[in-house]
Short mmCIF file of C-alpha atoms in Angstrom, two decimals:
data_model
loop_
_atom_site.label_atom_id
_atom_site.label_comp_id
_atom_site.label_asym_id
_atom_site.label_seq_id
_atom_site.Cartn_x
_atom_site.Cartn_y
_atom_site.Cartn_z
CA UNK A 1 20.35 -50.91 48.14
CA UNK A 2 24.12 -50.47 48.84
CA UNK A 3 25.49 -53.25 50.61
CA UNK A 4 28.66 -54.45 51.98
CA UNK A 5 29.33 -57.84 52.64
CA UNK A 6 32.12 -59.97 54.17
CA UNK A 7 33.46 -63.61 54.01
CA UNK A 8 33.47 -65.74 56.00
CA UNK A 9 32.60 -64.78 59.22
CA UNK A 10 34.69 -66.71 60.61
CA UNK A 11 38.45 -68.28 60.35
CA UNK A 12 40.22 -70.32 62.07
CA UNK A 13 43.76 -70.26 61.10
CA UNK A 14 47.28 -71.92 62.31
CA UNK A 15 50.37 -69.86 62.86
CA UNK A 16 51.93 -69.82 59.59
CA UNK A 17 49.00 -70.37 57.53
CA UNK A 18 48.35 -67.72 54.80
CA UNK A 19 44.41 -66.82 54.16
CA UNK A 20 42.59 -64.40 52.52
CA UNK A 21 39.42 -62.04 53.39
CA UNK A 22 36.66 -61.29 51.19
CA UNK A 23 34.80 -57.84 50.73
CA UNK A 24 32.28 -57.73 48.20
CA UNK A 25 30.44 -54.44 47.78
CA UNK A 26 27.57 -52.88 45.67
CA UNK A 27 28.03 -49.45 45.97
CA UNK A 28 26.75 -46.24 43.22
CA UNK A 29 29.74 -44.47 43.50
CA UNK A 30 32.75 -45.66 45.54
CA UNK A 31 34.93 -43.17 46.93
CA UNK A 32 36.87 -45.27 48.90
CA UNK A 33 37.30 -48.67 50.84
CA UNK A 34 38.60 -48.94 54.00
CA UNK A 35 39.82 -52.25 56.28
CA UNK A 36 40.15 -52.01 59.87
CA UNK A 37 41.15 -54.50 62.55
CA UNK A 38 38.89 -54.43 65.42
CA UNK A 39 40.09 -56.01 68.92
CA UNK A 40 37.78 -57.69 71.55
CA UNK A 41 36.54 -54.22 73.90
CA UNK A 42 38.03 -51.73 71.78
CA UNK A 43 37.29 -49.64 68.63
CA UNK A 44 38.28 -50.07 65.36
CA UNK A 45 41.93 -49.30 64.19
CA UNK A 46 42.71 -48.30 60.45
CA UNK A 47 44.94 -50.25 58.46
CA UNK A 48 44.13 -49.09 54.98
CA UNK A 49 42.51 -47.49 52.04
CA UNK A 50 41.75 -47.85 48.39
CA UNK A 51 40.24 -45.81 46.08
CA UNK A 52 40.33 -47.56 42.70
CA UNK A 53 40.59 -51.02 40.68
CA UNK A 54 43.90 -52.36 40.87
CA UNK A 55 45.23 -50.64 44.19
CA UNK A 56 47.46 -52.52 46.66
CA UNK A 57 48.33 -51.70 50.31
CA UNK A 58 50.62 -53.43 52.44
CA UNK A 59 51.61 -53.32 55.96
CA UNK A 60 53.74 -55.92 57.71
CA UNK A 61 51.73 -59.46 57.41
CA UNK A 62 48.50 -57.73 55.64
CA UNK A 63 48.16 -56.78 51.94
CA UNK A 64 45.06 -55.60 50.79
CA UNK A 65 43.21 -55.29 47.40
CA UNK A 66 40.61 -53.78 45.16
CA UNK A 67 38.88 -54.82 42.25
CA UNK A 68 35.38 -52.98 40.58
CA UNK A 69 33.57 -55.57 42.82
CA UNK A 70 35.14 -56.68 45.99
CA UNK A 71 38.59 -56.19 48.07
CA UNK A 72 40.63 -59.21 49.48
CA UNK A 73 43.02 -58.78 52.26
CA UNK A 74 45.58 -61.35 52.83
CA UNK A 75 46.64 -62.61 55.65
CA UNK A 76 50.43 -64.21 55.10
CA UNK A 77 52.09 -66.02 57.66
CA UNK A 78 49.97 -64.73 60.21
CA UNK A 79 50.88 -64.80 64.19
CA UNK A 80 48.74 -65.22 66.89
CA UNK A 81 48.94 -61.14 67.85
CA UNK A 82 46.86 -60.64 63.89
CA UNK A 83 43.53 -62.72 65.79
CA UNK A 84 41.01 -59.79 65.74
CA UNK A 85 37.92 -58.69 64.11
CA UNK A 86 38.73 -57.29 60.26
CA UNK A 87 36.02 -55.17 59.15
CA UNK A 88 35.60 -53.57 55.36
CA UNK A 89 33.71 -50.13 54.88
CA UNK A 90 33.06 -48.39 51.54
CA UNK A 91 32.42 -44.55 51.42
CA UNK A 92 29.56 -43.30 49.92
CA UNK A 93 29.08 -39.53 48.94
CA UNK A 94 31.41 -36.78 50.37
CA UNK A 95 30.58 -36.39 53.79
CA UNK A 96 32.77 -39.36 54.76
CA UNK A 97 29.31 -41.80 55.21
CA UNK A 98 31.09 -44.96 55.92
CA UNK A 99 28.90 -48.28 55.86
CA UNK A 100 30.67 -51.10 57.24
CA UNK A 101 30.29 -55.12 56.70
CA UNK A 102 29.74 -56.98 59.31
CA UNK A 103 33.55 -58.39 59.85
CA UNK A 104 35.21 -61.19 59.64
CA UNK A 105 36.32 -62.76 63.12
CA UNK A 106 40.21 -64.25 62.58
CA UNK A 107 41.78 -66.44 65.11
CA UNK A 108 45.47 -67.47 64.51
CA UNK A 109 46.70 -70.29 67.12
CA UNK A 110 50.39 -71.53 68.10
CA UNK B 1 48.28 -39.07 74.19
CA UNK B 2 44.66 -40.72 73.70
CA UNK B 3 43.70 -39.50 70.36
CA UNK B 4 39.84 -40.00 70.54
CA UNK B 5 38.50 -40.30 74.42
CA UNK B 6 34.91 -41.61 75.90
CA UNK B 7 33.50 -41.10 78.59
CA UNK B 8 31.74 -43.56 80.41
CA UNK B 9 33.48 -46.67 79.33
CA UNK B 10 30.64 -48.58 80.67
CA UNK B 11 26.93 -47.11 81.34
CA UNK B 12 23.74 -49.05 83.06
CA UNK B 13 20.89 -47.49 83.38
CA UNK B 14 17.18 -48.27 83.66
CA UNK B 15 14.68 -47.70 81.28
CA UNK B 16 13.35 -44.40 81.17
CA UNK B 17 16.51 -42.51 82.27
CA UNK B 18 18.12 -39.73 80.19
CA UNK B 19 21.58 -40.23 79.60
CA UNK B 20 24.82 -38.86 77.71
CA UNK B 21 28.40 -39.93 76.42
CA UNK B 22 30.92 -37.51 76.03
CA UNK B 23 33.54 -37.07 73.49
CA UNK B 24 36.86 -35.41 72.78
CA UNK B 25 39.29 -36.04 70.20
CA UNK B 26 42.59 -33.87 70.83
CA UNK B 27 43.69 -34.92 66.68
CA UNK B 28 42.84 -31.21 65.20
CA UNK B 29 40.46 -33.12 62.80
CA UNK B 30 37.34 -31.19 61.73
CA UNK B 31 34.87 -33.82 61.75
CA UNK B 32 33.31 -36.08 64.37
CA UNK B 33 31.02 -39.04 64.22
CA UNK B 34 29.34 -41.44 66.22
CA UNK B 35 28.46 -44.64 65.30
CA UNK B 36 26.08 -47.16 67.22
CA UNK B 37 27.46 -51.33 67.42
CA UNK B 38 24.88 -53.80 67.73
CA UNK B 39 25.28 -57.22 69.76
CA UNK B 40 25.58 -58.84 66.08
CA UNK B 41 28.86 -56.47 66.11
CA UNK B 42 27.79 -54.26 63.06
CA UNK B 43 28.70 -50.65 63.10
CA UNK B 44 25.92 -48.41 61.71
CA UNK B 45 26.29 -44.10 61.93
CA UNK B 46 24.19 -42.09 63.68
CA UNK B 47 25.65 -38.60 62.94
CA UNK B 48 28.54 -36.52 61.66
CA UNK B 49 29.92 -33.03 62.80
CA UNK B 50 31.88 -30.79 60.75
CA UNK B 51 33.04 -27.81 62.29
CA UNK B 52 30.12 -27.97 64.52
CA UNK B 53 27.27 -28.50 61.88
CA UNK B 54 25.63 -31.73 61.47
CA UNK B 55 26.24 -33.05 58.25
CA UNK B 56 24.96 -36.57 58.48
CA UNK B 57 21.85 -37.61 60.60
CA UNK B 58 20.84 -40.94 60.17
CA UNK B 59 17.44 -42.20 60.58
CA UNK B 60 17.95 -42.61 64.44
CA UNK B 61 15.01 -41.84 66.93
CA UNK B 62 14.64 -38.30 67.95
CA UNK B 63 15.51 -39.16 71.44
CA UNK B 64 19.16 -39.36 70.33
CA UNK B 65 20.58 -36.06 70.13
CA UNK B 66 24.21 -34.68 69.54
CA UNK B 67 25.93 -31.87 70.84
CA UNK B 68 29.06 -30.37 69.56
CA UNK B 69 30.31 -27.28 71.86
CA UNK B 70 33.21 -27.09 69.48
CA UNK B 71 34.90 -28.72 66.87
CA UNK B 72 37.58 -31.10 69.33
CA UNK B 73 33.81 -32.57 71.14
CA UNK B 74 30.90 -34.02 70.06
CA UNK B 75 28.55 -35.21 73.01
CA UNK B 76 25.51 -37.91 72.40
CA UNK B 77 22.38 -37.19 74.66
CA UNK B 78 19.98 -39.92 75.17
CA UNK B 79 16.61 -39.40 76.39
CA UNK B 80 13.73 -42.23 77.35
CA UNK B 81 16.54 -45.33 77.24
CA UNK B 82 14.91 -48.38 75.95
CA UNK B 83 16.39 -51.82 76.10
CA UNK B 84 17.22 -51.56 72.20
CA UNK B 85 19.09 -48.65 72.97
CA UNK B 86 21.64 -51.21 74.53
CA UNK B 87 24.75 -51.84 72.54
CA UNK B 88 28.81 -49.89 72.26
CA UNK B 89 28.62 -46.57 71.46
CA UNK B 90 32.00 -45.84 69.32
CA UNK B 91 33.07 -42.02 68.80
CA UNK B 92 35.62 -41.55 65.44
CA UNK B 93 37.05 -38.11 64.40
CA UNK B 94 38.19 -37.43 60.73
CA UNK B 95 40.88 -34.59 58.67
CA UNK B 96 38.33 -32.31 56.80
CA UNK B 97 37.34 -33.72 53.63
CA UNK B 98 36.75 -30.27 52.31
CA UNK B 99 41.26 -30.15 52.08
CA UNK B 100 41.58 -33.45 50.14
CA UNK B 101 40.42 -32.10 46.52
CA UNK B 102 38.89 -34.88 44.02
CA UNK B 103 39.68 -37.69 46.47
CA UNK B 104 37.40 -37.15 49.32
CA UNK B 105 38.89 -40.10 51.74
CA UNK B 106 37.93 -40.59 55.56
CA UNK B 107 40.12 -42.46 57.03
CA UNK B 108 38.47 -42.18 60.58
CA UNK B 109 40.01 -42.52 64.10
CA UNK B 110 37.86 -44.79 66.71
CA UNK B 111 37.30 -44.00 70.56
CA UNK B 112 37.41 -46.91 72.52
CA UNK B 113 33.30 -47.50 72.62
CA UNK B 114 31.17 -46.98 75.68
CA UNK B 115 28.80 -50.07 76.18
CA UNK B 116 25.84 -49.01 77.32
CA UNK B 117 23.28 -51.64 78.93
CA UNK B 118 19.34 -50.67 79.50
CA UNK B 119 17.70 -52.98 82.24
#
């Protein structure tokens, strides 16, 4: 069965300290993985996408990354305003099916 | 501008009721979703619109049904709530994946979840 899975669930990190996040997925066909950062009472905001082995995305603290297997998305020098829920979603099929992990919940303190 | 609106942000109801959550997304995309979270904060779909036709129906009890009057709403109708029917109801609209050639990508756009409680 296709599964997505994130690690850990949880982290705990200081201002400044650089982390990353794990996405490992099994998947028949991937057409596409997608990170979003989710905040407490709200819905989920896109940061990026990748479609194949090798692909990088950045934006601002956040770089993102894809291998046949699993995605990483590091976290460098993060603030307190990056604490949220990042969640990882691969695409299945062509109908944009989307089947999340279950996130990873990042707190950054002063 | 809201891109992707809910409405109620909050819903409690007893068991038994029939109920619905509306939603609009004012983006021009041509494909709607709605997606169920559960108190262990995973996000499963339900269903997917495109230009009005179901696409994707999930294995989610018949008393769940969607309703899209047109391509910029898709409506969720709940009939017999149950207390597993508790949880945040998140709406997400989509460009038409029938425009992006061999890359079929989805990068969706979130409402901002309607938590539903069933006493």
């Amino acid at each position: 069965e296709d599964q997505v899975t994130q690690s850990p669930e949880a982290l705990r990190l200081q201002e400044g300290e650089s982390s990353s996040l794990n996405c490992s997925y099994t998947v028949s066909g991937l057409r596409g993985l997608f990170w979003y950062r989710q905040d407490p009472g709200k819905g989920p905001e896109f940061l990026f996408t990748l479609y194949s082995a090798g692909e990088e995305k950045e934006k601002e603290r956040l770089k993102a990354t894809l291998t046949k297997k699993e995605s990483f998305l590091h976290i460098t020098a993060p603030k307190p305003e990056d604490s949220a829920t990042y969640l990882c979603a691969v695409q299945e099929g062509s109908w944009g099916k989307l089947q999340f992990g279950a996130g990873t919940q990042v707190v950054v303190t002063p | 501008d809201t891109a992707v609106s809910q409405t109620p942000k909050y819903l409690v109801t007893q068991m038994g009721n029939d109920k619905s959550i509306k939603c609009e997304q004012n983006l021009g995309h041509d494909t709607m979703y709605w997606y169920k979270q559960d108190s262990k904060k995973f996000l499963k779909i339900m269903f997917s619109y495109n230009n009005k036709e179901l696409i994707i129906n999930e294995t989610v009890p018949n008393r769940f049904s969607p309703k899209s009057p047109d391509k910029a709403h898709l409506n969720l109708h709940i009939n017999s709530l149950e207390l597993g029917d508790s949880a945040v109801y998140f709406c997400a609209s989509s460009q038409d994946l029938a425009h992006r050639g061999a890359f079929t990508y989805n990068e969706q756009f979130f409402g901002p979840g309607t938590r539903l409680t069933v006493l």
